[in-house]
Short mmCIF file of C-alpha atoms in Angstrom, two decimals:
data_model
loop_
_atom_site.label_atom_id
_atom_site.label_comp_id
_atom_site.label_asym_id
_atom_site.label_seq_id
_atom_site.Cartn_x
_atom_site.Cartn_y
_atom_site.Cartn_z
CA UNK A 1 120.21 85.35 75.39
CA UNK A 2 122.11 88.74 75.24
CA UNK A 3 120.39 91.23 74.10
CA UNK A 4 122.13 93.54 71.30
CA UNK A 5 122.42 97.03 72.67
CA UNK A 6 124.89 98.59 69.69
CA UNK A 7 122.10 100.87 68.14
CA UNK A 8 122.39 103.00 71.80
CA UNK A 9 126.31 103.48 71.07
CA UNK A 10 125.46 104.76 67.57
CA UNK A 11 122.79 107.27 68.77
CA UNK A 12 125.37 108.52 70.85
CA UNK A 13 127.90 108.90 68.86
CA UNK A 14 125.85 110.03 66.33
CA UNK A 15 124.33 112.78 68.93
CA UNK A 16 128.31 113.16 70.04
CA UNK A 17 129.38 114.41 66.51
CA UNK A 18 126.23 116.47 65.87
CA UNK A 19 127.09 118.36 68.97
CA UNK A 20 131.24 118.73 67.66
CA UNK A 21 129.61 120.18 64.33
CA UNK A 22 127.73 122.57 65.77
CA UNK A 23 130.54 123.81 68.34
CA UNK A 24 132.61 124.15 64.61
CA UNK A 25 129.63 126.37 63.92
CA UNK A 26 129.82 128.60 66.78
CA UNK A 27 133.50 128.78 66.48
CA UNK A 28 133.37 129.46 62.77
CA UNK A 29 135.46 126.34 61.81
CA UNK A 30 134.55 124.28 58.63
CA UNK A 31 131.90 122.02 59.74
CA UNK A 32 129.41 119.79 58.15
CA UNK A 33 126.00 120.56 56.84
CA UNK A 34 123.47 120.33 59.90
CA UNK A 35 119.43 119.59 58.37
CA UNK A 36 116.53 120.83 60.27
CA UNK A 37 116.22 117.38 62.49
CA UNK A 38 119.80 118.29 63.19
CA UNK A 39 119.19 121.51 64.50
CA UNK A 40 116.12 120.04 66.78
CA UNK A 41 118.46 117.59 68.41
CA UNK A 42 121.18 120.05 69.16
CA UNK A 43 118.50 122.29 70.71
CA UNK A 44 117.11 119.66 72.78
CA UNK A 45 120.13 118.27 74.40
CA UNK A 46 120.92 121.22 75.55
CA UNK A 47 117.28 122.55 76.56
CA UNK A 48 117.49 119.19 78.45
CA UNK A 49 120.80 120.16 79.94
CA UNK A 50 120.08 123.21 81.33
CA UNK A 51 122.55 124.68 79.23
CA UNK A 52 119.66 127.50 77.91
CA UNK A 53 121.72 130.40 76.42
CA UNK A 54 123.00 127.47 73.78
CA UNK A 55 119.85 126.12 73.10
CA UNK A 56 118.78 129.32 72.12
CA UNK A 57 121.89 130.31 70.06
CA UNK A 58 121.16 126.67 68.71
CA UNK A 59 117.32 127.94 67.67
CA UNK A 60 118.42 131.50 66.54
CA UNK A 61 120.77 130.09 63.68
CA UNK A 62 118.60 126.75 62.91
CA UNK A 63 115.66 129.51 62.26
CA UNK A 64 118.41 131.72 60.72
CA UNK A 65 119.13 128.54 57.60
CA UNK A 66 115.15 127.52 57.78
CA UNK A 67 113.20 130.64 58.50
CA UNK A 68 110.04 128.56 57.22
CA UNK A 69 110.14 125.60 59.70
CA UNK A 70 106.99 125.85 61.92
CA UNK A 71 109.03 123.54 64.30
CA UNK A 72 112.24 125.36 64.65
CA UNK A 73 109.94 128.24 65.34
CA UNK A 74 108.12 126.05 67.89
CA UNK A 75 111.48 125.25 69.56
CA UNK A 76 112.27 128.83 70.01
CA UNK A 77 109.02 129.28 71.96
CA UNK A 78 109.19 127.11 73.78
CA UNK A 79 112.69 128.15 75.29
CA UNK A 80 110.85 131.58 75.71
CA UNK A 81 108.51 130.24 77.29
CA UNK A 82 111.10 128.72 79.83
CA UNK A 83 113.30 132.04 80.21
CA UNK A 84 109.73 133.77 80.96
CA UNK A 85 109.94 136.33 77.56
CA UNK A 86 106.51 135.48 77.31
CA UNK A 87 105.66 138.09 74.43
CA UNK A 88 108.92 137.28 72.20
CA UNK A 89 106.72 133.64 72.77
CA UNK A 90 103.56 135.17 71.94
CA UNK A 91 105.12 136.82 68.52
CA UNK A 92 106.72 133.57 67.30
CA UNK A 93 104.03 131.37 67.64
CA UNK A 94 101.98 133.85 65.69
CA UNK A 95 104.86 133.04 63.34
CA UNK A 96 104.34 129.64 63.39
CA UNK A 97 100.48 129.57 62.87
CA UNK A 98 100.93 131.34 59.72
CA UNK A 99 103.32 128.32 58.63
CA UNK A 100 101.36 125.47 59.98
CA UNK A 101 98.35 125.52 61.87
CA UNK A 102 98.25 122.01 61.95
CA UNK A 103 100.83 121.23 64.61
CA UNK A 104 99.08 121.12 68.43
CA UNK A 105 102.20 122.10 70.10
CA UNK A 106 101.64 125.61 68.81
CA UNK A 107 97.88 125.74 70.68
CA UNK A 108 99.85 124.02 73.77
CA UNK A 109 102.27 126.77 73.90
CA UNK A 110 99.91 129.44 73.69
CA UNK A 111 98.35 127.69 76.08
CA UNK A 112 101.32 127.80 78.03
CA UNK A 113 101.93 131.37 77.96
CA UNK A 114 98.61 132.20 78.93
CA UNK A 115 98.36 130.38 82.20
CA UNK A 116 101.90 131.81 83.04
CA UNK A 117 100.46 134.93 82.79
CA UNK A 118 97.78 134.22 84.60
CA UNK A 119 95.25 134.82 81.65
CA UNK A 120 92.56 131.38 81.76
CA UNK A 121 90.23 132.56 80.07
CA UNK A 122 92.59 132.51 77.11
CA UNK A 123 94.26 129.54 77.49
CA UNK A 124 90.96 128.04 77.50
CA UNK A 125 89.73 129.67 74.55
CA UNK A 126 92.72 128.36 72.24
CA UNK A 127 92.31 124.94 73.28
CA UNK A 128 88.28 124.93 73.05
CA UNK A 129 88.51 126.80 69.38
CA UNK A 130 91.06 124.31 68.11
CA UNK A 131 89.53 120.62 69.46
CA UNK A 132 86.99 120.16 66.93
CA UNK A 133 89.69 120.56 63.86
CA UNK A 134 91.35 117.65 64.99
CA UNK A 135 91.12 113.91 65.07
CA UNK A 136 93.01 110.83 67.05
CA UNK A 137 95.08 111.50 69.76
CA UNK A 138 95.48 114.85 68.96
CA UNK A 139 91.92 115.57 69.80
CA UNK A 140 92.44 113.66 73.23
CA UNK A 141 95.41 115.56 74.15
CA UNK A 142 93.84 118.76 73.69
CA UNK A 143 91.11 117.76 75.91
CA UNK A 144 94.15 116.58 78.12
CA UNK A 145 95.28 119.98 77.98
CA UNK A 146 92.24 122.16 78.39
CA UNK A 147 91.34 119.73 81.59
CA UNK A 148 94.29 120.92 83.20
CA UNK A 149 93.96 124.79 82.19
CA UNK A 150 90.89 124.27 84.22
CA UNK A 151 92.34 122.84 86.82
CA UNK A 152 94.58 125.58 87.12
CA UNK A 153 91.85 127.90 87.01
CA UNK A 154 90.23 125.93 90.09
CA UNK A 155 86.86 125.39 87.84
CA UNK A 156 86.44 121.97 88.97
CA UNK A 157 83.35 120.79 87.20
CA UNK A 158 84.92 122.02 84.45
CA UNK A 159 87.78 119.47 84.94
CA UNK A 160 85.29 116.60 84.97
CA UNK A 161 83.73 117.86 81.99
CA UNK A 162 86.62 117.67 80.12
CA UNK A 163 88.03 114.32 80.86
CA UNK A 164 84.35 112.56 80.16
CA UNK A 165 84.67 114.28 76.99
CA UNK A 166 87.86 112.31 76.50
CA UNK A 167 86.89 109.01 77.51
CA UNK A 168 84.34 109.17 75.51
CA UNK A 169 86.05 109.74 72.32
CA UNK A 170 89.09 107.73 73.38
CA UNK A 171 87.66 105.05 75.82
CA UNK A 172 90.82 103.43 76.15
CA UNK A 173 92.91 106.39 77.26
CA UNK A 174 94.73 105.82 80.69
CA UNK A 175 95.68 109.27 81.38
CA UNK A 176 91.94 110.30 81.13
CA UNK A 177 90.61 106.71 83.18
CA UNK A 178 93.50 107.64 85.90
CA UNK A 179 92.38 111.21 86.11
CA UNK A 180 88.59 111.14 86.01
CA UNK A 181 88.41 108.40 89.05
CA UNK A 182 90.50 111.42 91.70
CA UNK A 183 88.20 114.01 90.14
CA UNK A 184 84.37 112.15 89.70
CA UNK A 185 85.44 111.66 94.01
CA UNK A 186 86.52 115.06 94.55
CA UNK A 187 83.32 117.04 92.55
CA UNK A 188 81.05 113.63 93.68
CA UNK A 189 79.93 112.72 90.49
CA UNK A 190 79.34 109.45 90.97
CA UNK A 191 76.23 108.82 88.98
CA UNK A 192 77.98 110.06 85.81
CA UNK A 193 80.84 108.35 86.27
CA UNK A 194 78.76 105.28 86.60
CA UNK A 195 77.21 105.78 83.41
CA UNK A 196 80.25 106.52 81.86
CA UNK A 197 82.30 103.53 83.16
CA UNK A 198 79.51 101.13 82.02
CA UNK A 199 79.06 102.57 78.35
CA UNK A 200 83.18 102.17 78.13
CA UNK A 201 83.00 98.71 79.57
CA UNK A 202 79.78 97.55 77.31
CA UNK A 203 82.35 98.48 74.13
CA UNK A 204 85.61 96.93 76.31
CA UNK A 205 84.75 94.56 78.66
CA UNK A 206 88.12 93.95 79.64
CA UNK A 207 89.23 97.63 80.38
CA UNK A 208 90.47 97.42 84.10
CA UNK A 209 90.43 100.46 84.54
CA UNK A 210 86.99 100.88 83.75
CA UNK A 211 85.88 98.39 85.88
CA UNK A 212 88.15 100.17 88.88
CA UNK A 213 86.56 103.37 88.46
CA UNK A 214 83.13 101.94 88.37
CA UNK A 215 83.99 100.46 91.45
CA UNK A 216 85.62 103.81 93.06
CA UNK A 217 81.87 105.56 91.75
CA UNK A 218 79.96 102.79 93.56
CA UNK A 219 82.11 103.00 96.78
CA UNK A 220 81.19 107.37 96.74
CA UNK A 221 77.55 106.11 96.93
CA UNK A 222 78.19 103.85 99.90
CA UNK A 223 77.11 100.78 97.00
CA UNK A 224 79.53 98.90 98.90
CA UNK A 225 78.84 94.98 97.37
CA UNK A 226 78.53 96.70 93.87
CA UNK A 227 82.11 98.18 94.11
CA UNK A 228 83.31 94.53 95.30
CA UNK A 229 81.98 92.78 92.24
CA UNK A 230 83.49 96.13 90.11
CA UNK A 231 86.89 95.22 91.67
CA UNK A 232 86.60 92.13 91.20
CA UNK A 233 86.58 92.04 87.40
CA UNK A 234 89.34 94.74 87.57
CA UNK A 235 91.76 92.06 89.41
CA UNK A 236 90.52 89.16 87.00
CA UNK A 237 91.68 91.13 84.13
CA UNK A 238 94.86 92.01 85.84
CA UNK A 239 95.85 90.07 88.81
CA UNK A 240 98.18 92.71 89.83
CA UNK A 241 95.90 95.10 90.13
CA UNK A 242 97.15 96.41 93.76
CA UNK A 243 94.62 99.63 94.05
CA UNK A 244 91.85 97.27 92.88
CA UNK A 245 93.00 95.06 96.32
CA UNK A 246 93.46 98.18 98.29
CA UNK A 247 89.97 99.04 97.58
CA UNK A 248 88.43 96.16 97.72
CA UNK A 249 89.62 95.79 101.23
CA UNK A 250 87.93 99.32 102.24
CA UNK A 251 84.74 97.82 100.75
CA UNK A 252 84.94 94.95 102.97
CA UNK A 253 85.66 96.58 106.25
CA UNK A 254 82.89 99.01 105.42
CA UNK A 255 80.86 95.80 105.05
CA UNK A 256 82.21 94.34 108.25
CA UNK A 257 83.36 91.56 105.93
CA UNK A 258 86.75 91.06 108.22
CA UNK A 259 88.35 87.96 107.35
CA UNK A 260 87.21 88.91 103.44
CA UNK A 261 89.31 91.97 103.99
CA UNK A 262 92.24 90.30 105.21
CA UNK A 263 92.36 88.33 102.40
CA UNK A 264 92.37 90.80 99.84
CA UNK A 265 94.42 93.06 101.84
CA UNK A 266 96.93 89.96 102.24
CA UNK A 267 96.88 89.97 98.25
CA UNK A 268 97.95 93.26 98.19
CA UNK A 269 100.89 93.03 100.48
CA UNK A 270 101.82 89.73 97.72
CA UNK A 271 102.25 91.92 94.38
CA UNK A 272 102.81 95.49 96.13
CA UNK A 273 105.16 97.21 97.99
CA UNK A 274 104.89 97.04 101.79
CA UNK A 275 102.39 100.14 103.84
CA UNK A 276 101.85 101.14 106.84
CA UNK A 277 97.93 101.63 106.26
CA UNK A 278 97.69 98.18 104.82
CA UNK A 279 99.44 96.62 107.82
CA UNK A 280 97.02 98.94 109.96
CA UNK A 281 93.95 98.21 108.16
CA UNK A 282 94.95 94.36 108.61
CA UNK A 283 95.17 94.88 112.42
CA UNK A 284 92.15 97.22 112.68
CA UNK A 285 90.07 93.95 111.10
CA UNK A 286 91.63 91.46 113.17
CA UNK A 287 91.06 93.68 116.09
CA UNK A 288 87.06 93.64 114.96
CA UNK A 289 87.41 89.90 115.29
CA UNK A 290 88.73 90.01 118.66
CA UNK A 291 91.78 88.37 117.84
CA UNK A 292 94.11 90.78 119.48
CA UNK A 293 97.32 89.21 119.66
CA UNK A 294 97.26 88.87 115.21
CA UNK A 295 96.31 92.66 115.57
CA UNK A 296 99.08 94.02 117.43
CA UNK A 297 101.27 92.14 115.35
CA UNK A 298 100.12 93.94 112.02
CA UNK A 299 100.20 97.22 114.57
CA UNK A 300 103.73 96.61 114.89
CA UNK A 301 104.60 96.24 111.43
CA UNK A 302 102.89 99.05 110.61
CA UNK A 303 104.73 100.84 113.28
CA UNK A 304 108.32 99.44 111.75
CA UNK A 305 107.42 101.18 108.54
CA UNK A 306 106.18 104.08 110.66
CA UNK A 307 107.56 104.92 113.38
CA UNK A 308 106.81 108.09 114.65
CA UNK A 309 102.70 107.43 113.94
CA UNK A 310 101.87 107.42 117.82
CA UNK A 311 98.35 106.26 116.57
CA UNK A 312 99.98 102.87 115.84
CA UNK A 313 101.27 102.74 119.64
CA UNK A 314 98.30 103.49 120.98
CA UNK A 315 95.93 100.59 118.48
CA UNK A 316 98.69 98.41 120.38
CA UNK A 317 98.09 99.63 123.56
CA UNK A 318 93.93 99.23 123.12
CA UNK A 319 94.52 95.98 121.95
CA UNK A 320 96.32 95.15 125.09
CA UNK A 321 94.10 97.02 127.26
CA UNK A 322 90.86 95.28 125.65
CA UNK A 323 92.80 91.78 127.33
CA UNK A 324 93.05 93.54 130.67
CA UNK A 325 97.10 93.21 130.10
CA UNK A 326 97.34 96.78 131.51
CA UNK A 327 100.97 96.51 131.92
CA UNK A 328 102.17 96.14 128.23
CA UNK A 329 99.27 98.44 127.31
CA UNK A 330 100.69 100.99 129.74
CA UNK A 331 103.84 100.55 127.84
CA UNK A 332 102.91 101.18 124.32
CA UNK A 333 101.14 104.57 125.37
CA UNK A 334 104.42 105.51 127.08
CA UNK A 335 105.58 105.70 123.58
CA UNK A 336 102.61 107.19 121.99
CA UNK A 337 103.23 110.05 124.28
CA UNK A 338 106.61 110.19 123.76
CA UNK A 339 105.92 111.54 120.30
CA UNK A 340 102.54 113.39 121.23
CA UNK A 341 102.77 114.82 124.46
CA UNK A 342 99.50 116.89 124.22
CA UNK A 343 97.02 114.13 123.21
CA UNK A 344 94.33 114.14 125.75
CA UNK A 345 93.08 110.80 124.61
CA UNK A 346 96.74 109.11 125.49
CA UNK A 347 96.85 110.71 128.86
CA UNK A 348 93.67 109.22 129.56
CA UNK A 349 94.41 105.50 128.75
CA UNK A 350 97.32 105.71 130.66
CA UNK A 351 95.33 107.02 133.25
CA UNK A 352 93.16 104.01 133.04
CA UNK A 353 96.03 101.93 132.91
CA UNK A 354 97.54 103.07 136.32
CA UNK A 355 94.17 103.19 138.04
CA UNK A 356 93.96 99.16 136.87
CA UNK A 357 97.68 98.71 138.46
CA UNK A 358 96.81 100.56 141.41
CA UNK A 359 99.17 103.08 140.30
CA UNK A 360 97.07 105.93 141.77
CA UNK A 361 99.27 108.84 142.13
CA UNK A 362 100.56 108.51 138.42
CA UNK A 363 96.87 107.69 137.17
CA UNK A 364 95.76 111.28 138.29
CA UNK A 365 99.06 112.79 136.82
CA UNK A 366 97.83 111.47 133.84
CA UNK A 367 94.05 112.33 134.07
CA UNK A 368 95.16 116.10 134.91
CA UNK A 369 97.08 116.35 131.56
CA UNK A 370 94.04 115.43 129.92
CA UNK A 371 92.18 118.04 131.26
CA UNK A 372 95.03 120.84 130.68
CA UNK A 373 95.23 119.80 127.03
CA UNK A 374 91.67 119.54 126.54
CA UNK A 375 89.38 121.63 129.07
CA UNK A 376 85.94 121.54 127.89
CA UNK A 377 86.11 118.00 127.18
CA UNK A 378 83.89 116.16 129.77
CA UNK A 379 85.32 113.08 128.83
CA UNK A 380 88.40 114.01 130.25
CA UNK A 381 86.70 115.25 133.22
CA UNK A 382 85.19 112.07 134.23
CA UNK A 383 88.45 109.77 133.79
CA UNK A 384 90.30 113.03 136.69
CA UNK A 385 86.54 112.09 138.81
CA UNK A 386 86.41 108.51 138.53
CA UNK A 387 90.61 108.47 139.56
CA UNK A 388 90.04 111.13 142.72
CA UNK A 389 86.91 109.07 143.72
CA UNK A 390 88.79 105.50 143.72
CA UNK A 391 91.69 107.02 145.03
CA UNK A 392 89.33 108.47 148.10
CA UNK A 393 90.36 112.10 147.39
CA UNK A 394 86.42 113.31 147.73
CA UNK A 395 87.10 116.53 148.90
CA UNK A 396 89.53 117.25 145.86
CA UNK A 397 86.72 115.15 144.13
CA UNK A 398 84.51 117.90 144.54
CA UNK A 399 86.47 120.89 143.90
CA UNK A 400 87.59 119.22 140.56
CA UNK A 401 83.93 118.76 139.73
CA UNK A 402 82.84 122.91 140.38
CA UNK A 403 85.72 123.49 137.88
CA UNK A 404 84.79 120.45 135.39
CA UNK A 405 81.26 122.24 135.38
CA UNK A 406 82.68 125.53 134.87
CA UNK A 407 84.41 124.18 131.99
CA UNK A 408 83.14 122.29 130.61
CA UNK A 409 78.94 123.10 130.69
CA UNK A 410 76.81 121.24 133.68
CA UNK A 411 76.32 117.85 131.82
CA UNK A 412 73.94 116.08 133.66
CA UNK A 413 76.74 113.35 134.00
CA UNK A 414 78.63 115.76 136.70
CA UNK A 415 75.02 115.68 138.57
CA UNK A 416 75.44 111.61 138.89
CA UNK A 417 78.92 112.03 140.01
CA UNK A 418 78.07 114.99 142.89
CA UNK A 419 75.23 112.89 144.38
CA UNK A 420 78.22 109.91 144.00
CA UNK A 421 81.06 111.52 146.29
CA UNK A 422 78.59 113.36 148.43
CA UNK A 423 76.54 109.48 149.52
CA UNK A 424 80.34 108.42 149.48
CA UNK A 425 81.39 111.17 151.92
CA UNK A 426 77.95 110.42 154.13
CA UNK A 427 75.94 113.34 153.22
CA UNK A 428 73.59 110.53 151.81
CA UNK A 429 70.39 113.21 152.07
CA UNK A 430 72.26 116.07 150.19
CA UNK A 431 73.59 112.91 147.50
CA UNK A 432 69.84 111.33 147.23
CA UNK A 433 68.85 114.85 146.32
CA UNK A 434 71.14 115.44 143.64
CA UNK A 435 70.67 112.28 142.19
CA UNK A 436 66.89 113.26 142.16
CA UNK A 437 67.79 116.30 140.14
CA UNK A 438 69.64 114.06 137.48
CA UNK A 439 66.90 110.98 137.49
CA UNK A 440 64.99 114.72 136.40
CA UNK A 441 67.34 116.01 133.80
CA UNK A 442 68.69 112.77 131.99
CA UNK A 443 67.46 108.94 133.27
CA UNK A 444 69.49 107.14 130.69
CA UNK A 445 72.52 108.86 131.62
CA UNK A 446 72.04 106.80 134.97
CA UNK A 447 74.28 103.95 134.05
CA UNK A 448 77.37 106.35 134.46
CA UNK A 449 76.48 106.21 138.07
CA UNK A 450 76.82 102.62 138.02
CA UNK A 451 79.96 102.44 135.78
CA UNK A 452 81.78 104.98 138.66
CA UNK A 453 80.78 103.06 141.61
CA UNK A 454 78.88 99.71 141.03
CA UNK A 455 78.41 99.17 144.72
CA UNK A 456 76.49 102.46 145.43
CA UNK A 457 73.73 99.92 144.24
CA UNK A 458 73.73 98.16 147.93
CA UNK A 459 72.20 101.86 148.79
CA UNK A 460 68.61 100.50 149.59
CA UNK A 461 67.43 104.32 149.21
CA UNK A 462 69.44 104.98 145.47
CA UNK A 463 67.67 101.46 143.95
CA UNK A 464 64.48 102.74 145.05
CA UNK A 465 64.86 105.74 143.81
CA UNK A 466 66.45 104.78 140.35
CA UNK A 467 63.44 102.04 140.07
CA UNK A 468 60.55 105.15 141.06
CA UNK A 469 61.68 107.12 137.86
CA UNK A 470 62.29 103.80 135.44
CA UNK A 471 58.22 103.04 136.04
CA UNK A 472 57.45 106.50 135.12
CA UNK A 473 59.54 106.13 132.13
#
């Protein structure tokens, strides 16, 4: 069926020949007689097109033919307001309250002039005077308005205040249900939010909103299941609910729920535009399920909507690495360090990598970038040990380690690896003693001994020694 879009045509030509009358006006040529509405749609289109020294000509002669219109006066402030003449504003909407005090756009544009001169105390005082004389939306939208003068003035609690105030005069209000869910997470009011949510959902059970944000207050408390069965109203009321999904899914992985996040998240992806986290947080759960070929796939998808996120690269290359395939793994960091040069984490894998491939010489390359970008890391330290002490270099082995301890503290972790290279090198007395020293300092930390070299275990003397200090444990 066509639909009948004629009315449009007449608006605009009956917009068109307002606009020719005025110009007649201005040009002092016979013209017809423009009413107060008039006037207000003259001023508009061309407060909407930029066009401000008309608009104001366009207010100063409307006011001129009805000095006692509130809203012509109202007009004229506000285009003030815009050209920053903020006490010409000031003086006209003084003006205008003597008129009509009845009209909220006069408290909003006081409002407005005090914030842009930095005055909140003001602004706030105008709005908080004036909410309890009106009703309806009115009374919401000052609330509206006196939430966001307190945003402005960074009083935060404030903010909350204000909205709760809102939604609990207008339940149904989505400005004030959208609002109130970023700020009962950002002041962690979760408790009152709670409260809130469930007295607007006892009078509207089928608010989805409500149910959303009672779910967002349940997920700040870590109430993870109670946030799932929140959500899940939200999404029965509205099946498109794509947040609700979004959510939901967080809930699930916090849960370790996997495959139940993948199926919500899968919803999503249905009814919403296609994201990179979504496609992430789809391969980050099949990754928790070990399925690791499904995970790099939502990796890479991710990665087409992102491409320059090197994290995505590198969840591809773990992925591989996790299936020993430390040749396409090797691969995918290539290209996470193609975009992040300096992450010592990258450098590291790739390290790892190379070791795996007997790619020595490039493994160590790789472990002493790590350690430039990041030199009080002992992590990093470690990965350059472990490569010099597979690769044989234990003299280098052992200079690294004085500077790794200089570095980065004496970890008892460096002790293990000294008493390592120096039984590797022969000096088995000076290595049994230093491994005496760490058995002393941190027992646990013995399976890092292990982990470097699992054959230093065929040392008769190190297994009795290890065993000595696990009975006095």
């Amino acid at each position: 069926m066509n639909k009948d879009f004629s009315f449009l045509n007449e608006d605009f030509d009956d917009l068109r020949d307002l606009l020719q009358q005025f110009e007649n006006l201005r040009a002092g040529k016979s013209h017809s007689f423009l009413d107060e509405d008039s006037f207000e749609q003259i001023i508009d289109y061309y407060d909407e097109h930029d066009e401000m020294p008309i608009a104001l000509q366009a207010a100063e002669i409307a006011i001129e033919q009805f000095p006692y219109s509130s809203t012509l006066l109202l007009k004229k402030a506000n285009l003030l307001i815009e050209t920053k003449k903020y006490k010409e504003a000031l003086n006209l909407l003084e003006k205008a309250a003597v008129l009509d005090r009845n009209d909220i756009n006069l408290y909003i544009l006081q409002t407005d002039v005090y914030l842009a001169l930095n005055q909140h105390q003001k602004a706030a005082a105008v709005l908080e005077e004036q909410i309890g004389q009106f009703s309806g939306e009115d009374r919401t939208d000052l609330l509206l308005e006196l939430a966001d003068v307190y945003d402005d003035w960074e009083e935060f609690e404030k903010v909350f205040d204000c909205l709760k105030m809102a939604l609990e005069y207008d339940p149904n209000n989505e400005e004030a249900l959208h609002k109130i869910c970023f700020w009962t997470e950002f002041t962690g009011r979760n408790e009152e939010s709670i409260r809130l949510h469930n007295y607007i959902i006892d009078e509207h059970p089928f608010n989805h909103l409500a149910w959303f944000n009672l779910g967002t207050a349940y997920q700040g408390l870590k109430l993870y299941e109670k946030a799932i069965d929140a959500y899940q109203y939200a999404v029965a009321i509205d099946e498109k609910f794509d947040y609700a999904y979004r959510n939901m899914g967080d809930a699930f992985i916090r849960l370790r729920k996997y495959a139940d996040a993948i199926e919500v998240l899968q919803k999503h992806l249905e009814i919403a535009k296609p994201e990179d986290v979504i496609y992430e947080a789809i391969g980050h759960c099949y990754e928790r399920q070990r399925k690791f070929t499904q995970a790099r796939y939502y990796y890479r998808k991710a990665s087409h909507l992102s491409p320059n996120d090197d994290k995505l690269y590198y969840k591809i290359a773990v992925a591989y690495m996790m299936e020993a395939n430390w040749d396409n793994a090797a691969k995918s960091l290539l290209s996470a360090l193609k975009i992040n040069k300096q992450s010592a984490e990258y450098n590291m894998s790739l390290g790892e990598c190379y070791l795996e491939l007997g790619r020595n010489k490039e493994a160590l390359v790789h472990f002493m970038n790590a350690v430039r970008t990041r030199p009080k890391s002992a992590t990093a330290w470690q990965e350059l040990l472990k490569g010099l002490y597979v690769s044989g270099f234990l003299e280098e082995a052992l200079v690294q380690l004085s500077i790794a301890e200089e570095k980065a503290g004496r970890k008892p972790v460096f002790i293990y690896y000294r008493a390592a290279i120096l039984i590797a090198m022969g000096k088995t007395k000076e290595g049994m003693l230093q491994l005496e020293t760490a058995l002393q300092q941190a027992p646990k930390v013995v399976k890092k001994l292990v982990e470097l070299d699992p054959a230093i275990l065929q040392h008769v003397s190190v297994v009795d020694l290890i065993a000595q200090y696990r009975r006095k444990r």
